[in-house]
Coordinates of C-alpha atoms in Angstrom, one line a residue:
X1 CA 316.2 -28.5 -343.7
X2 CA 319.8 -29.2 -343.5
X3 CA 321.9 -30.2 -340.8
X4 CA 323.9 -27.2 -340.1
X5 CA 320.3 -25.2 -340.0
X6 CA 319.4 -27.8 -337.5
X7 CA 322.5 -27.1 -335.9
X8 CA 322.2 -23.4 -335.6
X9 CA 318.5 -24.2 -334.4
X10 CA 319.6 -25.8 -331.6
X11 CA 322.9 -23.9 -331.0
X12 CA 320.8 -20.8 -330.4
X13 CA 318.1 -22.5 -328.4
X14 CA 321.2 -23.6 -326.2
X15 CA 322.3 -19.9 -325.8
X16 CA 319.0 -18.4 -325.3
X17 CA 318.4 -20.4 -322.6
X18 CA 321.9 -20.1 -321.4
X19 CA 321.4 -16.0 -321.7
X20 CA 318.0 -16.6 -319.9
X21 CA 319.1 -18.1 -317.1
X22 CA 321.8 -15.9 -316.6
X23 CA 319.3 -12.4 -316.6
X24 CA 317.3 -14.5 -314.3
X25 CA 319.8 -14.9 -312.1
X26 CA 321.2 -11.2 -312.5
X27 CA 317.4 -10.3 -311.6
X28 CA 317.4 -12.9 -308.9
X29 CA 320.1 -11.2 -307.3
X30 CA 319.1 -7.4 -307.5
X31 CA 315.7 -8.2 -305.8
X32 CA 318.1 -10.7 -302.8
X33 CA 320.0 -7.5 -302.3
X34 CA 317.0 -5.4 -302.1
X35 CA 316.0 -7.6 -299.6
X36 CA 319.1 -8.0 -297.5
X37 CA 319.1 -3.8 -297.7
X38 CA 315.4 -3.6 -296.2
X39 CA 316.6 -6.3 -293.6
X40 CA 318.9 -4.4 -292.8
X41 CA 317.1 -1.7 -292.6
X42 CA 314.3 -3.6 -290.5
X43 CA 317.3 -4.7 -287.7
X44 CA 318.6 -1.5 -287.4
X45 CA 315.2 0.2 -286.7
X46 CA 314.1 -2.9 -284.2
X47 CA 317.6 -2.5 -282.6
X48 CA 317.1 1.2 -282.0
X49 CA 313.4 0.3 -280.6
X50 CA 315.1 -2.3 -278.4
X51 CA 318.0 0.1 -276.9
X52 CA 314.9 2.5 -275.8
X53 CA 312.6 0.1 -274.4
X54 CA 315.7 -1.7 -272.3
X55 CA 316.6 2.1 -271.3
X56 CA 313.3 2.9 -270.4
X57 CA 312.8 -0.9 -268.6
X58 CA 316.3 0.1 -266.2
X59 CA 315.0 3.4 -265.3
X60 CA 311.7 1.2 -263.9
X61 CA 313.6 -1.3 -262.5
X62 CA 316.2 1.0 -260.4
X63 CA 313.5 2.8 -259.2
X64 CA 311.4 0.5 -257.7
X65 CA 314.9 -0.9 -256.5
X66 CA 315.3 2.2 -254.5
X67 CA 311.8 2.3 -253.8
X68 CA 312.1 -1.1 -252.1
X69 CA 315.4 -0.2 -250.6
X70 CA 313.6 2.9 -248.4
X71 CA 310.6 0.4 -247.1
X72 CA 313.1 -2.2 -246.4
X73 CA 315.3 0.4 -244.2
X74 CA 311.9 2.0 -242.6
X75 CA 311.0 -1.4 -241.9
X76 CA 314.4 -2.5 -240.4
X77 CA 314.3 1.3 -238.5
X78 CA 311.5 0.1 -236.9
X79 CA 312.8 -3.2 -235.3
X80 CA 315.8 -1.4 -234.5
X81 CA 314.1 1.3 -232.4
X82 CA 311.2 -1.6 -230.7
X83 CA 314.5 -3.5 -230.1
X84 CA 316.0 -0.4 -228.0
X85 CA 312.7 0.0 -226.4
X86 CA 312.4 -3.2 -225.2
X87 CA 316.0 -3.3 -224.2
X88 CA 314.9 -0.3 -222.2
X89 CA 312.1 -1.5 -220.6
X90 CA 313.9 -4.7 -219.5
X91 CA 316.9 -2.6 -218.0
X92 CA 314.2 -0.5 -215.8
X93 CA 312.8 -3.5 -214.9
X94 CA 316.1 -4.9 -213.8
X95 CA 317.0 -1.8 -211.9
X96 CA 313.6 -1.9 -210.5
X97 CA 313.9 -5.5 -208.6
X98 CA 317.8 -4.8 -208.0
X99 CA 316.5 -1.8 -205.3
X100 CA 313.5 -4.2 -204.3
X101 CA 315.9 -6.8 -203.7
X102 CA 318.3 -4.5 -202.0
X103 CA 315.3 -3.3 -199.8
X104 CA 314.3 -7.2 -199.1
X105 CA 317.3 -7.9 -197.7
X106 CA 318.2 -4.9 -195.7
X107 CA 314.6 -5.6 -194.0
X108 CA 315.5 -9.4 -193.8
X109 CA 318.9 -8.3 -191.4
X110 CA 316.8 -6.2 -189.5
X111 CA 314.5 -9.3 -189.0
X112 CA 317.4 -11.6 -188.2
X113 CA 318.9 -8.9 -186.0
X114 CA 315.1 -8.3 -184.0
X115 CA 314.9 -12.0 -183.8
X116 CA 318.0 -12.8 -182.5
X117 CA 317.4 -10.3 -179.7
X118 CA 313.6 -11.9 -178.8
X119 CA 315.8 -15.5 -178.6
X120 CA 318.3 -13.9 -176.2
X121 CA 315.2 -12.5 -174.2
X122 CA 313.2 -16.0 -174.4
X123 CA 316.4 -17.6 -173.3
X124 CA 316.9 -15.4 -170.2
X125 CA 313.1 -15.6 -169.5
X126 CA 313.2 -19.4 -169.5
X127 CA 316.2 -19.8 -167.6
X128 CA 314.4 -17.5 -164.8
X129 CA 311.2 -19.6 -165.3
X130 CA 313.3 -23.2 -164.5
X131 CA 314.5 -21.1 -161.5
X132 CA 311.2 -20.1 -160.2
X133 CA 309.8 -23.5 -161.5
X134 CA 312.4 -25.5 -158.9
X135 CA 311.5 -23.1 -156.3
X136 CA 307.8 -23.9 -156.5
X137 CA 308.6 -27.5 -156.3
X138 CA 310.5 -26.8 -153.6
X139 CA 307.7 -25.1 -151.9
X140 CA 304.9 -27.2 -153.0
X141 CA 307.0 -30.4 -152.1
X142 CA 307.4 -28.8 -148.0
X143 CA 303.6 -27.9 -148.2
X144 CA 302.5 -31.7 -149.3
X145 CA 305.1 -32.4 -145.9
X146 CA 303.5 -30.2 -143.8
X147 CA 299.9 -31.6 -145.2
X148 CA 301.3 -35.2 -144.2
X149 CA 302.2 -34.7 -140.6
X150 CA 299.0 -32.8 -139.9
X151 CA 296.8 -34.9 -141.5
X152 CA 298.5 -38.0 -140.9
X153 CA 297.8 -39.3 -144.5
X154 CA 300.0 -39.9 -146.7
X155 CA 300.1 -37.9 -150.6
X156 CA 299.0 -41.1 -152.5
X157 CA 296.5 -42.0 -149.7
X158 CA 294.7 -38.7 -150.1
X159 CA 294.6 -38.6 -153.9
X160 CA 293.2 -41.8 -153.8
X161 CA 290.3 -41.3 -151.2
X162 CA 289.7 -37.5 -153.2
X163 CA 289.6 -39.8 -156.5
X164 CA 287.1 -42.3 -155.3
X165 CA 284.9 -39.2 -154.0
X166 CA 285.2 -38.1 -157.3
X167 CA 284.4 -41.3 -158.8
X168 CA 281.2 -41.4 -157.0
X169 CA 280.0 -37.7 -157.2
X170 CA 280.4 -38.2 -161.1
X171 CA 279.0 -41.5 -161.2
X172 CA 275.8 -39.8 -159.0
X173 CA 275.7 -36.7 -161.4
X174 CA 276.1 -38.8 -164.7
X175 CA 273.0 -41.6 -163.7
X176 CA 271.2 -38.2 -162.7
X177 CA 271.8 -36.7 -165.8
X178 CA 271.3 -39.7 -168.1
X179 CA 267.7 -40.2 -166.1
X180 CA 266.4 -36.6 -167.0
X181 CA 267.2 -37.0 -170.1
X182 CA 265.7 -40.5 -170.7
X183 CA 262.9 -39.2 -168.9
X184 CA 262.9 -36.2 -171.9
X185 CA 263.0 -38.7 -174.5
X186 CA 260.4 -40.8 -173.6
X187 CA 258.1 -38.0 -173.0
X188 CA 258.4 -36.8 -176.9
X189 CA 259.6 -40.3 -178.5
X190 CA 258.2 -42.7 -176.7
X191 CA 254.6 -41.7 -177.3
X192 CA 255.1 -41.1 -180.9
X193 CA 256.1 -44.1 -181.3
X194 CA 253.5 -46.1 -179.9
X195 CA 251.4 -44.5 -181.7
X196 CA 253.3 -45.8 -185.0
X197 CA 253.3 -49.0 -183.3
X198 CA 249.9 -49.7 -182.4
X199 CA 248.6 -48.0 -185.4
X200 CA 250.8 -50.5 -187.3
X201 CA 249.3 -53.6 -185.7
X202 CA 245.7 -52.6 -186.1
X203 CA 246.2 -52.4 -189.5
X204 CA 247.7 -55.8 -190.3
X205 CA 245.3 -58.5 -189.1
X206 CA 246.6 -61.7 -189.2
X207 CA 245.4 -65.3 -187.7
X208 CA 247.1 -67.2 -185.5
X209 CA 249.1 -69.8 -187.4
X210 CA 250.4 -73.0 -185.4
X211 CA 252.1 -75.8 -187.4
X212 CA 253.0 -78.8 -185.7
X213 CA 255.7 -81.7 -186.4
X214 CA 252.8 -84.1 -187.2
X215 CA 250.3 -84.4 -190.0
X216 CA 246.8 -86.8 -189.9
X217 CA 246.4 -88.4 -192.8
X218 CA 242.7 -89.7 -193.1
X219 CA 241.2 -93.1 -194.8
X220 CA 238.1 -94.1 -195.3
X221 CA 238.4 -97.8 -193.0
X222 CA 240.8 -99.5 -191.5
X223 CA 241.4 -101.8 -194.3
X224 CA 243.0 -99.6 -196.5
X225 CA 245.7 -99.4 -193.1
X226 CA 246.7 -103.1 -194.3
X227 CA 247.1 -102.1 -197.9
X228 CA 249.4 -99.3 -197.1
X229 CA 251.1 -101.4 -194.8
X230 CA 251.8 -104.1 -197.1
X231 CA 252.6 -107.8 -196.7
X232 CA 255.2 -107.7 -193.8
X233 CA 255.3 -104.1 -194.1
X234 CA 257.2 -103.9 -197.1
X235 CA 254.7 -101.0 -198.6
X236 CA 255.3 -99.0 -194.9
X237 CA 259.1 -99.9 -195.5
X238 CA 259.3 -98.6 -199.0
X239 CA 257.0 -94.9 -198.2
X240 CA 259.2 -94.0 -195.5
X241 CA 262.6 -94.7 -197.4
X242 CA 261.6 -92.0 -200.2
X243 CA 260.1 -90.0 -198.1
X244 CA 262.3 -89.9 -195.2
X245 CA 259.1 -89.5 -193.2
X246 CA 258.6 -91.8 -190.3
X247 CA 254.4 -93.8 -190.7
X248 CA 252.7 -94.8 -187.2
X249 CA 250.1 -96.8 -188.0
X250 CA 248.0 -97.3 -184.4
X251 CA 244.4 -97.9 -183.0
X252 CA 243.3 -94.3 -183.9
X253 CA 240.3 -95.3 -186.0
X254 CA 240.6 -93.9 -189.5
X255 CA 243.9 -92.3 -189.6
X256 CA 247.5 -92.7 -190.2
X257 CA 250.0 -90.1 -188.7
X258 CA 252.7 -88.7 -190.8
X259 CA 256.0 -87.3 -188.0
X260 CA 258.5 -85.4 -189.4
X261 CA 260.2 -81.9 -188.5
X262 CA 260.8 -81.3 -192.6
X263 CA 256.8 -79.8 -193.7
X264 CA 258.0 -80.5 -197.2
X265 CA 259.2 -83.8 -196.7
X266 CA 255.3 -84.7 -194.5
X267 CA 253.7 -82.7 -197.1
X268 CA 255.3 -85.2 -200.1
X269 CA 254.3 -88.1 -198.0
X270 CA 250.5 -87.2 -197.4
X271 CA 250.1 -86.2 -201.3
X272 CA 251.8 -89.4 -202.0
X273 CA 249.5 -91.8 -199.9
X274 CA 246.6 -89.4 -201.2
X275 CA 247.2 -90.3 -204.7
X276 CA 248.1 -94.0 -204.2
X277 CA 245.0 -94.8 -202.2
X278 CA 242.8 -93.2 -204.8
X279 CA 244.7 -95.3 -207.3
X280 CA 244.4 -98.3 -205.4
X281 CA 247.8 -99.8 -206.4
X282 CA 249.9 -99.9 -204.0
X283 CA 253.6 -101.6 -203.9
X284 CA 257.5 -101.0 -203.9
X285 CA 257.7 -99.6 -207.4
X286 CA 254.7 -97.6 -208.0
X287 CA 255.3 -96.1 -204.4
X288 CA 258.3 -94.6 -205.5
X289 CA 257.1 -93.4 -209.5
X290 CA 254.4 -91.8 -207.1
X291 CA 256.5 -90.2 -204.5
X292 CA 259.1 -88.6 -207.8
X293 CA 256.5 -87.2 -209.1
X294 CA 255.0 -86.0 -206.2
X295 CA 258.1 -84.0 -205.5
X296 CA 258.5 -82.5 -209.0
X297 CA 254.9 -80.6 -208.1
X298 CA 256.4 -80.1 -204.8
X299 CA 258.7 -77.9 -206.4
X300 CA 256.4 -76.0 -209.0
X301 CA 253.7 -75.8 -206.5
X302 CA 256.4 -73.5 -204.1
X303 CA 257.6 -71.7 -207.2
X304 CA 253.5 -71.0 -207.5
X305 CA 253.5 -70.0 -204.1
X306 CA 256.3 -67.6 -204.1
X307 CA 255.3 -65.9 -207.4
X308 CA 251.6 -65.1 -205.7
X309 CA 253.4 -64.0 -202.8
X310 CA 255.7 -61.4 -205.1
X311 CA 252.3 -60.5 -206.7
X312 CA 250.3 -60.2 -203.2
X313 CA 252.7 -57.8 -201.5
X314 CA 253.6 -55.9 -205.2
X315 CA 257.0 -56.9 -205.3
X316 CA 258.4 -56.7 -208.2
X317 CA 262.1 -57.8 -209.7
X318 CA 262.5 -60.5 -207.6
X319 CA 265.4 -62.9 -208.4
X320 CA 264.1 -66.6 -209.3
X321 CA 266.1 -68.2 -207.0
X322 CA 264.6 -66.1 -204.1
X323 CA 261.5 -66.4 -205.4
X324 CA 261.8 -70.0 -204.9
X325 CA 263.2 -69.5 -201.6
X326 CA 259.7 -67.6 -199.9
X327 CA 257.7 -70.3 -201.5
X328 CA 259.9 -72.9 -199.5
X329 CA 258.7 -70.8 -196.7
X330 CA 255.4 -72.3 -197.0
X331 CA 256.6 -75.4 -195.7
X332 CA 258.8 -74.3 -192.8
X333 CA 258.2 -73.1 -189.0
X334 CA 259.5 -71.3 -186.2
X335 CA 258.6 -72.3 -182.9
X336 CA 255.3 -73.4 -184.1
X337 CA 254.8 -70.3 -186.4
X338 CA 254.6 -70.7 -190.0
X339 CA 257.5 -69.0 -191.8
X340 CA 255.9 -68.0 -195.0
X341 CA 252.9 -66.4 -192.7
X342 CA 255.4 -64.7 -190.6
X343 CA 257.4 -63.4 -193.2
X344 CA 254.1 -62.1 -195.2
X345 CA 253.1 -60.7 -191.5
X346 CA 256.3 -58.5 -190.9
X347 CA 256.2 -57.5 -194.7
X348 CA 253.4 -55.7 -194.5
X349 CA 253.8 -54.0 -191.4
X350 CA 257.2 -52.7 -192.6
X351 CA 255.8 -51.2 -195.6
X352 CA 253.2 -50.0 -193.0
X353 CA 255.4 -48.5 -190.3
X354 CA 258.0 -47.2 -193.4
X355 CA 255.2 -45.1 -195.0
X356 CA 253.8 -44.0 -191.2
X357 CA 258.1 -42.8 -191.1
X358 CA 258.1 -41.4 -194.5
X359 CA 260.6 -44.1 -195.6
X360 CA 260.1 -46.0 -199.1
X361 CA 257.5 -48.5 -198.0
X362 CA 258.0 -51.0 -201.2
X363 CA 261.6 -51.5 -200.2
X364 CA 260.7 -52.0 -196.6
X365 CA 257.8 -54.7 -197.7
X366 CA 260.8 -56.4 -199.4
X367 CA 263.2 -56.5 -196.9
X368 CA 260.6 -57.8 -194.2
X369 CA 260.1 -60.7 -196.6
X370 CA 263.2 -61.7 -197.1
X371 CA 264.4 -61.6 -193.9
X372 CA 264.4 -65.0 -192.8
X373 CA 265.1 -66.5 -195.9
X374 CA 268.1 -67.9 -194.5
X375 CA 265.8 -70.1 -192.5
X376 CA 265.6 -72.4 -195.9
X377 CA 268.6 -74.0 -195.5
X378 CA 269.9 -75.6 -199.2
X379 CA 272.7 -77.5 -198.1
X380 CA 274.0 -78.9 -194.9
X381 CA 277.3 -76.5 -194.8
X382 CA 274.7 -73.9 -194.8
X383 CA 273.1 -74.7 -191.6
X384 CA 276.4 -73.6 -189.7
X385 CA 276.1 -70.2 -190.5
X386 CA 273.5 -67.8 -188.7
X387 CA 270.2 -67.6 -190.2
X388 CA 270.4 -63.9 -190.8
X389 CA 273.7 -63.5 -192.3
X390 CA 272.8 -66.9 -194.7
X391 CA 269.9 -64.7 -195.7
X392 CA 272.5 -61.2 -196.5
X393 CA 274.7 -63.4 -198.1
X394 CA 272.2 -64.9 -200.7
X395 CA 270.3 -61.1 -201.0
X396 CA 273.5 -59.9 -202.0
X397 CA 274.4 -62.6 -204.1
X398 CA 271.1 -62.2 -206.1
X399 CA 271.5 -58.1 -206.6
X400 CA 269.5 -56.9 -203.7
X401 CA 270.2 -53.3 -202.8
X402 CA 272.4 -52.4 -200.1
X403 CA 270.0 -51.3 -197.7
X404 CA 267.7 -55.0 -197.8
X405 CA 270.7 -56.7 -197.3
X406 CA 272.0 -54.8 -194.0
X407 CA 268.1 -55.4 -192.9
X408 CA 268.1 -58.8 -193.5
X409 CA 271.7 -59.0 -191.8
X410 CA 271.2 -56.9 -188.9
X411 CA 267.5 -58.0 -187.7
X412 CA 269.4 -60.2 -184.9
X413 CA 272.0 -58.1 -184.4
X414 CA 274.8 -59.9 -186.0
X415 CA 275.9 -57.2 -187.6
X416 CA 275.9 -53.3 -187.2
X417 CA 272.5 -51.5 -188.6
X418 CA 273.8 -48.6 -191.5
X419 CA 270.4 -47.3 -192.5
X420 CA 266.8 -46.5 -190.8
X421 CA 265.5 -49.6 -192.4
X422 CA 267.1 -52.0 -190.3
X423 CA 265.4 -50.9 -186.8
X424 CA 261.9 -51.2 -188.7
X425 CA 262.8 -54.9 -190.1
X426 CA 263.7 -55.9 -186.4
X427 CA 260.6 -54.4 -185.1
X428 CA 258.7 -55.7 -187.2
X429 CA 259.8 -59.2 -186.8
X430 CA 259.2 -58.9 -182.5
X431 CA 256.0 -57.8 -182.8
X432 CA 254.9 -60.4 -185.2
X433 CA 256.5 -63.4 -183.1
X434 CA 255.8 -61.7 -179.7
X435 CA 252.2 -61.4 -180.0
X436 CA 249.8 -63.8 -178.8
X437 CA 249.2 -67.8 -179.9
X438 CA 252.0 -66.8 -182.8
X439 CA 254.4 -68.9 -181.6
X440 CA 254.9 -72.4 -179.5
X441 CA 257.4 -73.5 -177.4
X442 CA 258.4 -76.1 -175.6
X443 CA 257.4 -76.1 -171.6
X444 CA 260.8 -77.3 -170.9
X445 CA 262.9 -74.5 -173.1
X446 CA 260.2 -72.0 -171.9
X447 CA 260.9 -72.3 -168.1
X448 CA 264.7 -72.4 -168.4
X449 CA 264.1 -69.2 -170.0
X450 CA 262.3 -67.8 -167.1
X451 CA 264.9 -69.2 -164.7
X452 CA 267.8 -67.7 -166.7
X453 CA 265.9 -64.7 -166.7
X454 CA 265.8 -64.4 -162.9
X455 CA 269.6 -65.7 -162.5
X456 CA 270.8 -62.7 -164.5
X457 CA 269.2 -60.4 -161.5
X458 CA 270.4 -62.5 -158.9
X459 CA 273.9 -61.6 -159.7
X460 CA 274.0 -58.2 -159.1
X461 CA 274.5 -57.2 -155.7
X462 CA 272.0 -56.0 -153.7
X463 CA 268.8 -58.1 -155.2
X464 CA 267.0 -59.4 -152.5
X465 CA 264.0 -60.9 -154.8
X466 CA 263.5 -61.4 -158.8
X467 CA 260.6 -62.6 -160.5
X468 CA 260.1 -63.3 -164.0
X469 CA 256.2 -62.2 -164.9
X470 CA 254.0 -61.9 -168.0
X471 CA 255.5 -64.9 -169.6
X472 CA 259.1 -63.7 -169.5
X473 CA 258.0 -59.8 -171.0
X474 CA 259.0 -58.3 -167.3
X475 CA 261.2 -58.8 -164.8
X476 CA 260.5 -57.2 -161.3
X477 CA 263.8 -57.2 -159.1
X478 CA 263.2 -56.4 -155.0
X479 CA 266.6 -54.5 -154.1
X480 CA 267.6 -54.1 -150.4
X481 CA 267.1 -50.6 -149.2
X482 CA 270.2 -50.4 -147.0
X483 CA 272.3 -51.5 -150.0
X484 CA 271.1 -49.8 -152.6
X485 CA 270.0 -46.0 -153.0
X486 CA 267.6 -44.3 -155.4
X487 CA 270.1 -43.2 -157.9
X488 CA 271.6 -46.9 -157.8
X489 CA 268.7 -48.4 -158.4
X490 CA 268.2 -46.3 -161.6
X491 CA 271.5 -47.4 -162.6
X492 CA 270.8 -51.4 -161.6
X493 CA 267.9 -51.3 -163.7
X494 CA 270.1 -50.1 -166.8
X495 CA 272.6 -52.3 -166.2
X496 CA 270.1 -55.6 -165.6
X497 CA 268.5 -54.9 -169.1
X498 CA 272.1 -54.6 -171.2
X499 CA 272.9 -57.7 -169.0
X500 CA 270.0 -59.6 -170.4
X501 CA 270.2 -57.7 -173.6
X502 CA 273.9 -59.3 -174.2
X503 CA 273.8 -62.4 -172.7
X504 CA 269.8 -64.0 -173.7
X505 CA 267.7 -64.8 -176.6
X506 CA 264.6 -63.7 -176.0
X507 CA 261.5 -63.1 -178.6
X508 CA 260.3 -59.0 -178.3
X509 CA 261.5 -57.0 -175.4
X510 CA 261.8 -57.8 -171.8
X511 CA 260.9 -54.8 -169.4
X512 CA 263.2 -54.5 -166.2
X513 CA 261.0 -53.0 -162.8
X514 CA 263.3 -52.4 -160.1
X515 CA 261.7 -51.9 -156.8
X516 CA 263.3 -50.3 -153.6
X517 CA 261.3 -49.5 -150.7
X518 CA 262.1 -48.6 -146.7
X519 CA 259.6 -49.9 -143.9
X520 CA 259.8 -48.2 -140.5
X521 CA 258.0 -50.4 -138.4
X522 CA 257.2 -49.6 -134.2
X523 CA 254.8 -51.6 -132.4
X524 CA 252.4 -49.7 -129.8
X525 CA 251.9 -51.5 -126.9

């Protein structure tokens, strides 16, 4: 093939494909057209569809606008008219207390007006009671004149001689009337209770305890006496210094004698000689080793003695430190009578007496042990202070209950007695130092007593004789008849036994006799 065929080859390939892509392009556009026309068509329709729905969307809208428009302006109606009601209301009310007020106040003149006329009466009435008031003075002033010159006594005279009758009228009636009605109460209370009483001591059996200021301490010969006495009585010397208990060695044939007014401080001493004579080494040093140790079971041995005291009388929650105090007891006395003994004593026949009273009989039991507690002095500051308050002071201190601590306080009298427990504590504690062989005392301080006793009678007027009988327990008082009457006699007697009452210290009670009696005497001859 040629060149110019090649050429025309390639010339019409060129514009067939130039002719092709132009009818493609012709085509191309027809069916873009066709297209845009259907779009068209498609916006047109969807427009139309959009005008109705947007239509039909207002019409919805406005009328549930107006819909919410009428319940709003019901709504608002309503408030309005509740508004004028209340408005209402409030103006009736108003009106209502305007008239009440109105009507207050014209009855609040009327009151002002009434009263002003009953203080213009009362004013005129007073003024005529002053004048009638001077006129009776007047009066009464020339009758008490008149009374003067006929009776020749002057006003002040006369009151005072109808006041001293008086006195002594009222004086007569009140004795009269206190006597019947002692009289009353003995009959019903007195009985009764002696019959607690003596019931009460039946019950409680007890020995007779006596301690003395002395113990014996026995040896088997008289040569042990040397031994304990030591060369120049260094060993005697060196006993007594840790003890503090004074030694008399004498002639009394197989004993020593231990004096001392401390029990604890003689019972320390007689374990201590015990223990070194059975030992048989006796000097300076080993004295003393013997006598500490000695005192260390001392101290346990009261503990001991204090819990089986607790456990005896079933008490129970007992402080330690008071505890320790009753088993100290053991080891001290009261005019002869063993403190631990007496306490034990009057413990049980509080809890007796309590339950015989209907009171709580444990609590009783644990007052009447503890009362004399303060008799177990710790320190010397402590001995200052009366036995029974010491004793309140450390109940309290160690949780006691109120009641055991106004017991232990009151028992003497010290102080004022706030419940029914006190009375039986102090009762309690007479009987058991009142009653035979209990206690000792000293013939000296006993007969002093006696004659104290008797003195207080003597200085009331009108005692002719006084004796003091039954060891101090009665006094009998011979009055002089021409002095004193019956109904003073009554009265003498009551005022002899708060006398004694105030002014002694006396163990149980002391009964006051008075006697008055008129002798007519006429000799036939």
């Amino acid at each position: 093939m040629d060149t110019n065929t090649i050429l025309y080859i390639v010339g019409g390939v060129i514009i067939g494909v130039i002719l092709g892509y132009i009818i493609a392009k012709a085509l191309e556009k027809g069916k873009a057209s066709k297209l845009i026309a259907n779009a068209e068509l498609e916006a047109q329709s969807i427009l139309k569809q959009a005008k109705s729905d947007g239509e039909s969307i207002k019409k919805d809208k406005i009328l549930q606008a107006k819909e919410k428009f009428i319940e709003l302006k019901s709504e608002h109606e309503k408030v309005i008219l509740s508004r004028d009601k209340k408005m209402a209301e409030a103006e009736k009310r108003i009106r209502d207390k305007e008239s009440h007020v109105s009507n207050e106040l014209s009855k609040a003149k009327k009151s002002n007006q009434s009263l002003e006329d009953k203080i213009k009466d009362y004013d005129f009435r007073l003024e005529f009671l002053d004048k009638k008031q001077e006129e009776i003075e007047k009066a009464h002033k020339n009758q008490i004149k008149q009374l003067e010159v006929i009776s020749s006594l002057s006003a002040e005279e006369a009151k005072s001689q109808l006041v001293e009758s008086l006195k002594e009228e009222a004086k007569t009636d009140a004795m009269a009337f206190i006597q019947d009605h002692v009289e009353e109460a003995k009959l019903t209370a007195q009985q009764e209770a002696k019959k607690i009483i003596i019931n009460t001591i039946q019950r409680i059996g007890t020995e007779e305890a006596v301690d003395n200021c002395v113990s014996v301490f026995n040896i088997e010969s008289d040569d042990v006496k040397g031994r304990i006495i030591g060369r120049e009585g260094r060993n005697i010397r060196a006993i007594e210094a840790a003890t503090g208990v004074e030694i008399i060695v004498d002639d009394t044939p197989e004993a020593i004698i231990l004096s001392c007014f401390d029990s604890v401080r003689r019972e320390i001493a007689r374990l201590s000689l015990h223990k070194l004579v059975t030992d048989g080494r006796i000097h300076p040093a080993r004295i003393e080793e013997i006598v500490r140790k000695t005192e260390k079971q001392i101290e346990q041995e009261i503990i001991e003695v204090g819990k089986r005291t607790v456990i005896d009388l079933g008490i129970h929650g007992l402080h330690p430190e008071l505890i320790k105090m009753v088993g100290r007891m053991k080891y001290r006395s009261s005019y002869g009578q063993n403190l631990l003994q007496h306490s034990r004593e009057v413990a049980k026949l509080c809890g007796v007496m309590a339950a015989e009273l209907g009171l709580n009989p444990k609590l009783a039991k644990r007052a009447g042990l503890l009362h004399d507690i303060g008799k177990v002095p710790s320190s010397e500051t402590d001995v200052e202070t009366p036995h029974a308050i010491l004793g309140m002071q450390w109940a309290e201190k160690h949780g006691e209950k109120a009641e055991v601590c106004n017991a232990i306080g009151a028992h003497h009298d010290e102080i004022e007695m706030t419940t029914l427990l006190s009375p039986i504590i102090q009762v309690c504690d007479a009987i058991s130092g009142a009653r035979p062989g209990a206690r000792r005392q000293v013939l000296d301080s006993y007969i002093q007593r006696l004659k104290d006793l008797e003195d207080v009678a003597f200085g009331f007027t009108g005692v002719k004789k006084a004796y003091a009988i039954q060891a101090g327990r009665e006094l009998r008082v011979i009055v002089e008849s021409e002095k004193v009457t019956d109904d003073k006699a009554a009265s003498l007697s009551f005022e002899i036994s708060q006398k004694i009452q105030t002014d002694m210290t006396y163990p149980g009670q002391v009964k006051v006799t008075v006697i008055r009696e008129t002798r007519a005497v006429n000799i036939a001859k």
